[in-house]
Amino acid sequence: VYTFVVRQGLIFAGGSGGVYLSSNDGHTWHRTVNGFPTEPPYLTVTLSLLASDSVLYAGTRSNGLWMSTDGGVSWGKDSSVAATPYGGYYDICAMVEAGGEIYIGTQDGGVFRRSKVGGEWQQLNSGLGDSPYVTAFTVRGYDIVAASRNGVFRLSGSDTVWSPLLTEAPAAVSVRTVGSMGRSLFLTVSAPYYAGTILSLYQSTDVGTSWRRDTAIEVNDISTLYSFGDSLYAIGGGRLYLSVDTGS
């Protein structure tokens, strides 16, 4: 399982085999894959989910973007986005809604954006570097913050160029995940494989202008950061960490 989303009391989980649904707080689950390819070699792996008004979006591994307008009962493919130059589709690793627009982050294809009411998708990669591999998004006010293998970047308001935020960390890092809580941004960075497995949690309290390494927990492959109310959750290494004092 790679992703969850909650909509109108229903929990949707994305992973190997497509999308799963629970209507009783996760006690039981069933697959909801009508419309998805379900047989090898086209078995759907869902990497990201997003609920926007009456539409559910499912981002997949190498099989594009899928949408459901009936609560996950059936799914249809949007073939107009995340296509590679070679005839396939980029992995869709992250999705977020902000300012009435849908953003999707892909492996090597960067970011695509369109209005949530429809229209054409726009590729939005200026400032992200070469072959941008976007792994996560978070929203803070009017800013979209994107984590990628090239660093972490911010897009403000109606801007079309991403601005780099992580300038004080080691140069050769990739950003695993990013989250926000109150005035703080959090992210996990890792050194390339040839430098060993070095994972560090960083925190910024000034919208990414400066960063400090957060040593409150021993970071062990933190893959997800999530805030809810006054609680900040970090998931990784088979463990769930909780902070109720903004990461202190």
PDB file of C-alpha atoms in Angstrom:
ATOM      1  CA  VAL A   1       0.000   0.000   0.000  1.00  0.00           C
ATOM      2  CA  TYR A   2       1.438   3.342  -1.110  1.00  0.00           C
ATOM      3  CA  THR A   3      -1.322   5.852  -0.470  1.00  0.00           C
ATOM      4  CA  PHE A   4      -4.630   6.576   1.282  1.00  0.00           C
ATOM      5  CA  VAL A   5      -7.422   9.082   0.819  1.00  0.00           C
ATOM      6  CA  VAL A   6     -10.682   9.591   2.736  1.00  0.00           C
ATOM      7  CA  ARG A   7     -13.861  10.800   1.048  1.00  0.00           C
ATOM      8  CA  GLN A   8     -17.341  11.026   2.608  1.00  0.00           C
ATOM      9  CA  GLY A   9     -16.538   8.446   5.283  1.00  0.00           C
ATOM     10  CA  LEU A  10     -14.982   5.976   2.830  1.00  0.00           C
ATOM     11  CA  ILE A  11     -11.282   5.065   2.946  1.00  0.00           C
ATOM     12  CA  PHE A  12      -9.504   4.363  -0.329  1.00  0.00           C
ATOM     13  CA  ALA A  13      -6.083   2.696  -0.390  1.00  0.00           C
ATOM     14  CA  GLY A  14      -3.837   2.491  -3.431  1.00  0.00           C
ATOM     15  CA  GLY A  15      -1.239  -0.201  -3.967  1.00  0.00           C
ATOM     16  CA  SER A  16      -0.416  -3.353  -5.892  1.00  0.00           C
ATOM     17  CA  GLY A  17      -3.592  -4.523  -7.574  1.00  0.00           C
ATOM     18  CA  GLY A  18      -5.199  -1.094  -7.957  1.00  0.00           C
ATOM     19  CA  VAL A  19      -7.533   0.591  -5.457  1.00  0.00           C
ATOM     20  CA  TYR A  20      -9.109  -0.864  -2.320  1.00  0.00           C
ATOM     21  CA  LEU A  21     -12.136   0.496  -0.438  1.00  0.00           C
ATOM     22  CA  SER A  22     -13.264   0.270   3.175  1.00  0.00           C
ATOM     23  CA  SER A  23     -16.626   1.544   4.425  1.00  0.00           C
ATOM     24  CA  ASN A  24     -16.115   0.470   8.063  1.00  0.00           C
ATOM     25  CA  ASP A  25     -13.008   2.346   9.217  1.00  0.00           C
ATOM     26  CA  GLY A  26     -10.582  -0.174   7.748  1.00  0.00           C
ATOM     27  CA  HIS A  27     -11.949  -3.350   9.367  1.00  0.00           C
ATOM     28  CA  THR A  28     -12.618  -4.922   5.957  1.00  0.00           C
ATOM     29  CA  TRP A  29     -11.544  -4.051   2.418  1.00  0.00           C
ATOM     30  CA  HIS A  30     -12.506  -4.889  -1.141  1.00  0.00           C
ATOM     31  CA  ARG A  31     -10.938  -4.055  -4.484  1.00  0.00           C
ATOM     32  CA  THR A  32     -12.684  -1.463  -6.608  1.00  0.00           C
ATOM     33  CA  VAL A  33     -11.021  -1.774  -9.996  1.00  0.00           C
ATOM     34  CA  ASN A  34     -13.836  -1.808 -12.551  1.00  0.00           C
ATOM     35  CA  GLY A  35     -12.245  -0.304 -15.661  1.00  0.00           C
ATOM     36  CA  PHE A  36      -8.624  -0.883 -14.584  1.00  0.00           C
ATOM     37  CA  PRO A  37      -6.424  -3.469 -16.299  1.00  0.00           C
ATOM     38  CA  THR A  38      -6.347  -6.314 -13.761  1.00  0.00           C
ATOM     39  CA  GLU A  39      -4.359  -9.087 -15.433  1.00  0.00           C
ATOM     40  CA  PRO A  40      -0.559  -9.422 -15.855  1.00  0.00           C
ATOM     41  CA  PRO A  41       1.404  -7.865 -17.450  1.00  0.00           C
ATOM     42  CA  TYR A  42      -0.975  -4.889 -17.131  1.00  0.00           C
ATOM     43  CA  LEU A  43      -1.824  -5.228 -13.430  1.00  0.00           C
ATOM     44  CA  THR A  44      -2.398  -1.734 -12.052  1.00  0.00           C
ATOM     45  CA  VAL A  45      -0.171  -0.437  -9.242  1.00  0.00           C
ATOM     46  CA  THR A  46      -1.618   2.715  -7.672  1.00  0.00           C
ATOM     47  CA  LEU A  47       1.015   5.078  -6.259  1.00  0.00           C
ATOM     48  CA  SER A  48      -1.094   8.156  -5.408  1.00  0.00           C
ATOM     49  CA  LEU A  49      -4.726   9.060  -4.738  1.00  0.00           C
ATOM     50  CA  LEU A  50      -6.565  12.379  -4.601  1.00  0.00           C
ATOM     51  CA  ALA A  51     -10.179  13.275  -3.801  1.00  0.00           C
ATOM     52  CA  SER A  52     -11.396  16.538  -5.348  1.00  0.00           C
ATOM     53  CA  ASP A  53     -15.106  17.332  -4.951  1.00  0.00           C
ATOM     54  CA  SER A  54     -16.935  14.462  -6.666  1.00  0.00           C
ATOM     55  CA  VAL A  55     -13.888  13.107  -8.515  1.00  0.00           C
ATOM     56  CA  LEU A  56     -11.368  10.521  -7.338  1.00  0.00           C
ATOM     57  CA  TYR A  57      -7.975  10.460  -9.061  1.00  0.00           C
ATOM     58  CA  ALA A  58      -5.625   7.477  -9.077  1.00  0.00           C
ATOM     59  CA  GLY A  59      -2.029   7.902 -10.242  1.00  0.00           C
ATOM     60  CA  THR A  60      -0.410   4.662 -11.332  1.00  0.00           C
ATOM     61  CA  ARG A  61       2.926   3.103 -12.121  1.00  0.00           C
ATOM     62  CA  SER A  62       3.500   3.327 -15.893  1.00  0.00           C
ATOM     63  CA  ASN A  63      -0.235   3.290 -16.625  1.00  0.00           C
ATOM     64  CA  GLY A  64      -1.258   6.942 -16.428  1.00  0.00           C
ATOM     65  CA  LEU A  65      -4.003   8.801 -14.573  1.00  0.00           C
ATOM     66  CA  TRP A  66      -7.394   7.264 -13.809  1.00  0.00           C
ATOM     67  CA  MET A  67     -10.554   8.985 -12.577  1.00  0.00           C
ATOM     68  CA  SER A  68     -13.814   7.944 -10.954  1.00  0.00           C
ATOM     69  CA  THR A  69     -16.944  10.103 -10.692  1.00  0.00           C
ATOM     70  CA  ASP A  70     -19.080   7.491  -8.900  1.00  0.00           C
ATOM     71  CA  GLY A  71     -17.189   6.994  -5.657  1.00  0.00           C
ATOM     72  CA  GLY A  72     -14.763   4.428  -7.013  1.00  0.00           C
ATOM     73  CA  VAL A  73     -17.377   2.082  -8.460  1.00  0.00           C
ATOM     74  CA  SER A  74     -15.884   2.467 -11.948  1.00  0.00           C
ATOM     75  CA  TRP A  75     -12.760   4.072 -13.388  1.00  0.00           C
ATOM     76  CA  GLY A  76     -11.750   5.677 -16.676  1.00  0.00           C
ATOM     77  CA  LYS A  77      -8.342   6.683 -18.002  1.00  0.00           C
ATOM     78  CA  ASP A  78      -7.217  10.219 -18.846  1.00  0.00           C
ATOM     79  CA  SER A  79      -4.747   9.536 -21.646  1.00  0.00           C
ATOM     80  CA  SER A  80      -3.931  13.214 -22.164  1.00  0.00           C
ATOM     81  CA  VAL A  81      -1.468  13.549 -19.278  1.00  0.00           C
ATOM     82  CA  ALA A  82       1.854  12.072 -18.132  1.00  0.00           C
ATOM     83  CA  ALA A  83       2.639  10.421 -21.464  1.00  0.00           C
ATOM     84  CA  THR A  84       6.317   9.770 -22.169  1.00  0.00           C
ATOM     85  CA  PRO A  85       7.952  10.516 -25.554  1.00  0.00           C
ATOM     86  CA  TYR A  86       8.271   6.751 -26.018  1.00  0.00           C
ATOM     87  CA  GLY A  87       4.619   5.769 -25.988  1.00  0.00           C
ATOM     88  CA  GLY A  88       4.184   4.866 -22.305  1.00  0.00           C
ATOM     89  CA  TYR A  89       3.354   6.840 -19.177  1.00  0.00           C
ATOM     90  CA  TYR A  90       5.411   8.307 -16.372  1.00  0.00           C
ATOM     91  CA  ASP A  91       4.862   6.963 -12.869  1.00  0.00           C
ATOM     92  CA  ILE A  92       2.492   9.348 -11.060  1.00  0.00           C
ATOM     93  CA  CYS A  93       4.002   9.519  -7.569  1.00  0.00           C
ATOM     94  CA  ALA A  94       2.113  12.417  -5.956  1.00  0.00           C
ATOM     95  CA  MET A  95      -1.009  14.534  -6.379  1.00  0.00           C
ATOM     96  CA  VAL A  96      -2.421  17.593  -4.635  1.00  0.00           C
ATOM     97  CA  GLU A  97      -5.181  20.168  -5.088  1.00  0.00           C
ATOM     98  CA  ALA A  98      -4.559  23.863  -4.443  1.00  0.00           C
ATOM     99  CA  GLY A  99      -6.189  27.074  -5.599  1.00  0.00           C
ATOM    100  CA  GLY A 100      -8.785  25.256  -7.677  1.00  0.00           C
ATOM    101  CA  GLU A 101      -6.136  23.352  -9.636  1.00  0.00           C
ATOM    102  CA  ILE A 102      -4.882  19.760  -9.667  1.00  0.00           C
ATOM    103  CA  TYR A 103      -1.121  19.087  -9.612  1.00  0.00           C
ATOM    104  CA  ILE A 104       0.415  15.716 -10.371  1.00  0.00           C
ATOM    105  CA  GLY A 105       4.069  14.839  -9.798  1.00  0.00           C
ATOM    106  CA  THR A 106       5.769  12.172 -11.883  1.00  0.00           C
ATOM    107  CA  GLN A 107       8.980  10.205 -12.145  1.00  0.00           C
ATOM    108  CA  ASP A 108      11.185  11.993 -14.715  1.00  0.00           C
ATOM    109  CA  GLY A 109       8.257  13.906 -16.241  1.00  0.00           C
ATOM    110  CA  GLY A 110       7.992  16.575 -13.552  1.00  0.00           C
ATOM    111  CA  VAL A 111       4.739  18.360 -12.728  1.00  0.00           C
ATOM    112  CA  PHE A 112       1.494  18.661 -14.673  1.00  0.00           C
ATOM    113  CA  ARG A 113      -1.321  21.076 -13.761  1.00  0.00           C
ATOM    114  CA  ARG A 114      -4.879  21.845 -14.828  1.00  0.00           C
ATOM    115  CA  SER A 115      -8.066  23.350 -13.433  1.00  0.00           C
ATOM    116  CA  LYS A 116     -10.101  20.915 -11.360  1.00  0.00           C
ATOM    117  CA  VAL A 117     -13.127  21.709 -13.546  1.00  0.00           C
ATOM    118  CA  GLY A 118     -11.297  20.364 -16.621  1.00  0.00           C
ATOM    119  CA  GLY A 119      -9.338  21.698 -19.574  1.00  0.00           C
ATOM    120  CA  GLU A 120      -5.901  20.862 -20.890  1.00  0.00           C
ATOM    121  CA  TRP A 121      -2.984  19.735 -18.753  1.00  0.00           C
ATOM    122  CA  GLN A 122       0.040  22.041 -18.635  1.00  0.00           C
ATOM    123  CA  GLN A 123       3.540  20.699 -17.965  1.00  0.00           C
ATOM    124  CA  LEU A 124       5.115  22.942 -15.343  1.00  0.00           C
ATOM    125  CA  ASN A 125       8.809  22.126 -15.029  1.00  0.00           C
ATOM    126  CA  SER A 126      10.644  25.433 -15.303  1.00  0.00           C
ATOM    127  CA  GLY A 127      13.110  25.629 -12.424  1.00  0.00           C
ATOM    128  CA  LEU A 128      12.906  21.940 -11.462  1.00  0.00           C
ATOM    129  CA  GLY A 129      16.090  20.843 -13.233  1.00  0.00           C
ATOM    130  CA  ASP A 130      16.666  17.974 -15.644  1.00  0.00           C
ATOM    131  CA  SER A 131      14.308  14.967 -15.703  1.00  0.00           C
ATOM    132  CA  PRO A 132      12.502  16.056 -12.522  1.00  0.00           C
ATOM    133  CA  TYR A 133      11.390  13.135 -10.347  1.00  0.00           C
ATOM    134  CA  VAL A 134       8.723  14.553  -8.001  1.00  0.00           C
ATOM    135  CA  THR A 135       8.044  12.409  -4.946  1.00  0.00           C
ATOM    136  CA  ALA A 136       5.655  14.481  -2.779  1.00  0.00           C
ATOM    137  CA  PHE A 137       3.716  17.743  -2.442  1.00  0.00           C
ATOM    138  CA  THR A 138       2.529  19.860   0.435  1.00  0.00           C
ATOM    139  CA  VAL A 139       0.450  23.047   0.465  1.00  0.00           C
ATOM    140  CA  ARG A 140       1.221  25.988   2.706  1.00  0.00           C
ATOM    141  CA  GLY A 141      -0.967  29.033   2.241  1.00  0.00           C
ATOM    142  CA  TYR A 142      -0.691  30.075  -1.398  1.00  0.00           C
ATOM    143  CA  ASP A 143       2.456  28.008  -1.936  1.00  0.00           C
ATOM    144  CA  ILE A 144       2.854  24.546  -3.437  1.00  0.00           C
ATOM    145  CA  VAL A 145       6.019  22.829  -2.198  1.00  0.00           C
ATOM    146  CA  ALA A 146       7.354  19.910  -4.217  1.00  0.00           C
ATOM    147  CA  ALA A 147       9.906  17.336  -3.087  1.00  0.00           C
ATOM    148  CA  SER A 148      12.060  15.859  -5.836  1.00  0.00           C
ATOM    149  CA  ARG A 149      15.269  13.985  -6.506  1.00  0.00           C
ATOM    150  CA  ASN A 150      16.742  17.375  -7.488  1.00  0.00           C
ATOM    151  CA  GLY A 151      15.815  19.110  -4.200  1.00  0.00           C
ATOM    152  CA  VAL A 152      12.749  20.915  -2.875  1.00  0.00           C
ATOM    153  CA  PHE A 153      10.967  23.702  -4.753  1.00  0.00           C
ATOM    154  CA  ARG A 154       8.180  26.215  -4.195  1.00  0.00           C
ATOM    155  CA  LEU A 155       5.571  27.577  -6.583  1.00  0.00           C
ATOM    156  CA  SER A 156       3.756  30.686  -5.326  1.00  0.00           C
ATOM    157  CA  GLY A 157       0.319  31.844  -6.426  1.00  0.00           C
ATOM    158  CA  SER A 158       0.062  32.156 -10.191  1.00  0.00           C
ATOM    159  CA  ASP A 159       3.822  31.679 -10.782  1.00  0.00           C
ATOM    160  CA  THR A 160       4.973  29.324 -13.533  1.00  0.00           C
ATOM    161  CA  VAL A 161       8.607  28.958 -12.404  1.00  0.00           C
ATOM    162  CA  TRP A 162       9.623  26.864  -9.392  1.00  0.00           C
ATOM    163  CA  SER A 163      12.065  28.367  -6.864  1.00  0.00           C
ATOM    164  CA  PRO A 164      14.591  26.175  -5.000  1.00  0.00           C
ATOM    165  CA  LEU A 165      14.277  26.148  -1.212  1.00  0.00           C
ATOM    166  CA  LEU A 166      16.868  23.708   0.100  1.00  0.00           C
ATOM    167  CA  THR A 167      20.146  25.609  -0.276  1.00  0.00           C
ATOM    168  CA  GLU A 168      21.791  24.880   3.093  1.00  0.00           C
ATOM    169  CA  ALA A 169      21.770  21.067   2.923  1.00  0.00           C
ATOM    170  CA  PRO A 170      24.556  19.096   1.197  1.00  0.00           C
ATOM    171  CA  ALA A 171      24.502  19.648  -2.534  1.00  0.00           C
ATOM    172  CA  ALA A 172      24.156  16.007  -3.591  1.00  0.00           C
ATOM    173  CA  VAL A 173      20.854  15.121  -1.948  1.00  0.00           C
ATOM    174  CA  SER A 174      17.410  14.076  -3.034  1.00  0.00           C
ATOM    175  CA  VAL A 175      14.265  14.922  -1.092  1.00  0.00           C
ATOM    176  CA  ARG A 176      12.236  11.895  -0.058  1.00  0.00           C
ATOM    177  CA  THR A 177       9.139  13.601   1.343  1.00  0.00           C
ATOM    178  CA  VAL A 178       7.864  16.990   2.483  1.00  0.00           C
ATOM    179  CA  GLY A 179       5.189  18.143   4.938  1.00  0.00           C
ATOM    180  CA  SER A 180       3.947  21.294   6.624  1.00  0.00           C
ATOM    181  CA  MET A 181       2.492  22.249   9.987  1.00  0.00           C
ATOM    182  CA  GLY A 182       1.711  25.766  11.135  1.00  0.00           C
ATOM    183  CA  ARG A 183       4.612  28.015  10.119  1.00  0.00           C
ATOM    184  CA  SER A 184       7.001  25.092   9.667  1.00  0.00           C
ATOM    185  CA  LEU A 185       8.059  23.023   6.681  1.00  0.00           C
ATOM    186  CA  PHE A 186       9.620  19.585   7.161  1.00  0.00           C
ATOM    187  CA  LEU A 187      11.451  17.364   4.704  1.00  0.00           C
ATOM    188  CA  THR A 188      13.607  14.274   4.599  1.00  0.00           C
ATOM    189  CA  VAL A 189      16.728  14.338   2.444  1.00  0.00           C
ATOM    190  CA  SER A 190      18.997  11.456   1.518  1.00  0.00           C
ATOM    191  CA  ALA A 191      22.478  11.273   0.065  1.00  0.00           C
ATOM    192  CA  PRO A 192      22.993   9.321  -3.180  1.00  0.00           C
ATOM    193  CA  TYR A 193      23.499   5.594  -2.868  1.00  0.00           C
ATOM    194  CA  TYR A 194      27.260   5.797  -3.418  1.00  0.00           C
ATOM    195  CA  ALA A 195      27.597   7.937  -0.292  1.00  0.00           C
ATOM    196  CA  GLY A 196      25.761   5.400   1.851  1.00  0.00           C
ATOM    197  CA  THR A 197      22.311   5.603   3.338  1.00  0.00           C
ATOM    198  CA  ILE A 198      22.270   9.017   5.010  1.00  0.00           C
ATOM    199  CA  LEU A 199      18.794  10.277   5.865  1.00  0.00           C
ATOM    200  CA  SER A 200      18.194  13.565   7.650  1.00  0.00           C
ATOM    201  CA  LEU A 201      15.076  15.433   8.719  1.00  0.00           C
ATOM    202  CA  TYR A 202      15.193  19.202   8.142  1.00  0.00           C
ATOM    203  CA  GLN A 203      12.851  21.918   9.422  1.00  0.00           C
ATOM    204  CA  SER A 204      12.255  25.487   8.272  1.00  0.00           C
ATOM    205  CA  THR A 205      10.219  28.082  10.158  1.00  0.00           C
ATOM    206  CA  ASP A 206      10.577  30.852   7.559  1.00  0.00           C
ATOM    207  CA  VAL A 207       8.943  29.292   4.474  1.00  0.00           C
ATOM    208  CA  GLY A 208      12.144  27.625   3.339  1.00  0.00           C
ATOM    209  CA  THR A 209      14.536  30.588   3.535  1.00  0.00           C
ATOM    210  CA  SER A 210      16.691  28.746   6.091  1.00  0.00           C
ATOM    211  CA  TRP A 211      16.765  25.176   7.369  1.00  0.00           C
ATOM    212  CA  ARG A 212      18.051  23.332  10.398  1.00  0.00           C
ATOM    213  CA  ARG A 213      18.546  19.641  10.899  1.00  0.00           C
ATOM    214  CA  ASP A 214      15.882  18.215  13.200  1.00  0.00           C
ATOM    215  CA  THR A 215      17.419  15.730  15.638  1.00  0.00           C
ATOM    216  CA  ALA A 216      14.313  15.075  17.750  1.00  0.00           C
ATOM    217  CA  ILE A 217      14.016  11.565  16.251  1.00  0.00           C
ATOM    218  CA  GLU A 218      16.493   9.156  14.720  1.00  0.00           C
ATOM    219  CA  VAL A 219      15.356   9.225  11.122  1.00  0.00           C
ATOM    220  CA  ASN A 220      15.152   5.768   9.613  1.00  0.00           C
ATOM    221  CA  ASP A 221      13.850   5.870   6.054  1.00  0.00           C
ATOM    222  CA  ILE A 222      11.055   8.368   6.720  1.00  0.00           C
ATOM    223  CA  SER A 223       8.740   7.984   3.739  1.00  0.00           C
ATOM    224  CA  THR A 224       5.735  10.080   4.800  1.00  0.00           C
ATOM    225  CA  LEU A 225       5.117  13.285   6.761  1.00  0.00           C
ATOM    226  CA  TYR A 226       1.521  14.165   7.626  1.00  0.00           C
ATOM    227  CA  SER A 227      -0.040  16.834   9.818  1.00  0.00           C
ATOM    228  CA  PHE A 228      -3.516  16.791  11.318  1.00  0.00           C
ATOM    229  CA  GLY A 229      -4.630  19.473  13.757  1.00  0.00           C
ATOM    230  CA  ASP A 230      -1.843  19.901  16.310  1.00  0.00           C
ATOM    231  CA  SER A 231      -0.213  16.556  15.510  1.00  0.00           C
ATOM    232  CA  LEU A 232       2.668  15.852  13.132  1.00  0.00           C
ATOM    233  CA  TYR A 233       3.212  12.243  12.066  1.00  0.00           C
ATOM    234  CA  ALA A 234       6.361  10.765  10.500  1.00  0.00           C
ATOM    235  CA  ILE A 235       6.273   7.240   9.092  1.00  0.00           C
ATOM    236  CA  GLY A 236       9.304   5.122   8.272  1.00  0.00           C
ATOM    237  CA  GLY A 237      11.462   2.177   9.207  1.00  0.00           C
ATOM    238  CA  GLY A 238       8.404   0.239  10.314  1.00  0.00           C
ATOM    239  CA  ARG A 239       7.581   2.890  12.926  1.00  0.00           C
ATOM    240  CA  LEU A 240       5.150   5.760  13.430  1.00  0.00           C
ATOM    241  CA  TYR A 241       6.466   8.895  15.131  1.00  0.00           C
ATOM    242  CA  LEU A 242       4.249  11.610  16.637  1.00  0.00           C
ATOM    243  CA  SER A 243       5.043  15.187  17.621  1.00  0.00           C
ATOM    244  CA  VAL A 244       2.592  17.577  19.271  1.00  0.00           C
ATOM    245  CA  ASP A 245       5.051  20.474  19.584  1.00  0.00           C
ATOM    246  CA  THR A 246       5.817  21.173  15.909  1.00  0.00           C
ATOM    247  CA  GLY A 247       8.739  18.784  15.749  1.00  0.00           C
ATOM    248  CA  SER A 248      10.585  20.005  18.840  1.00  0.00           C
TER     249      SER A 248
END
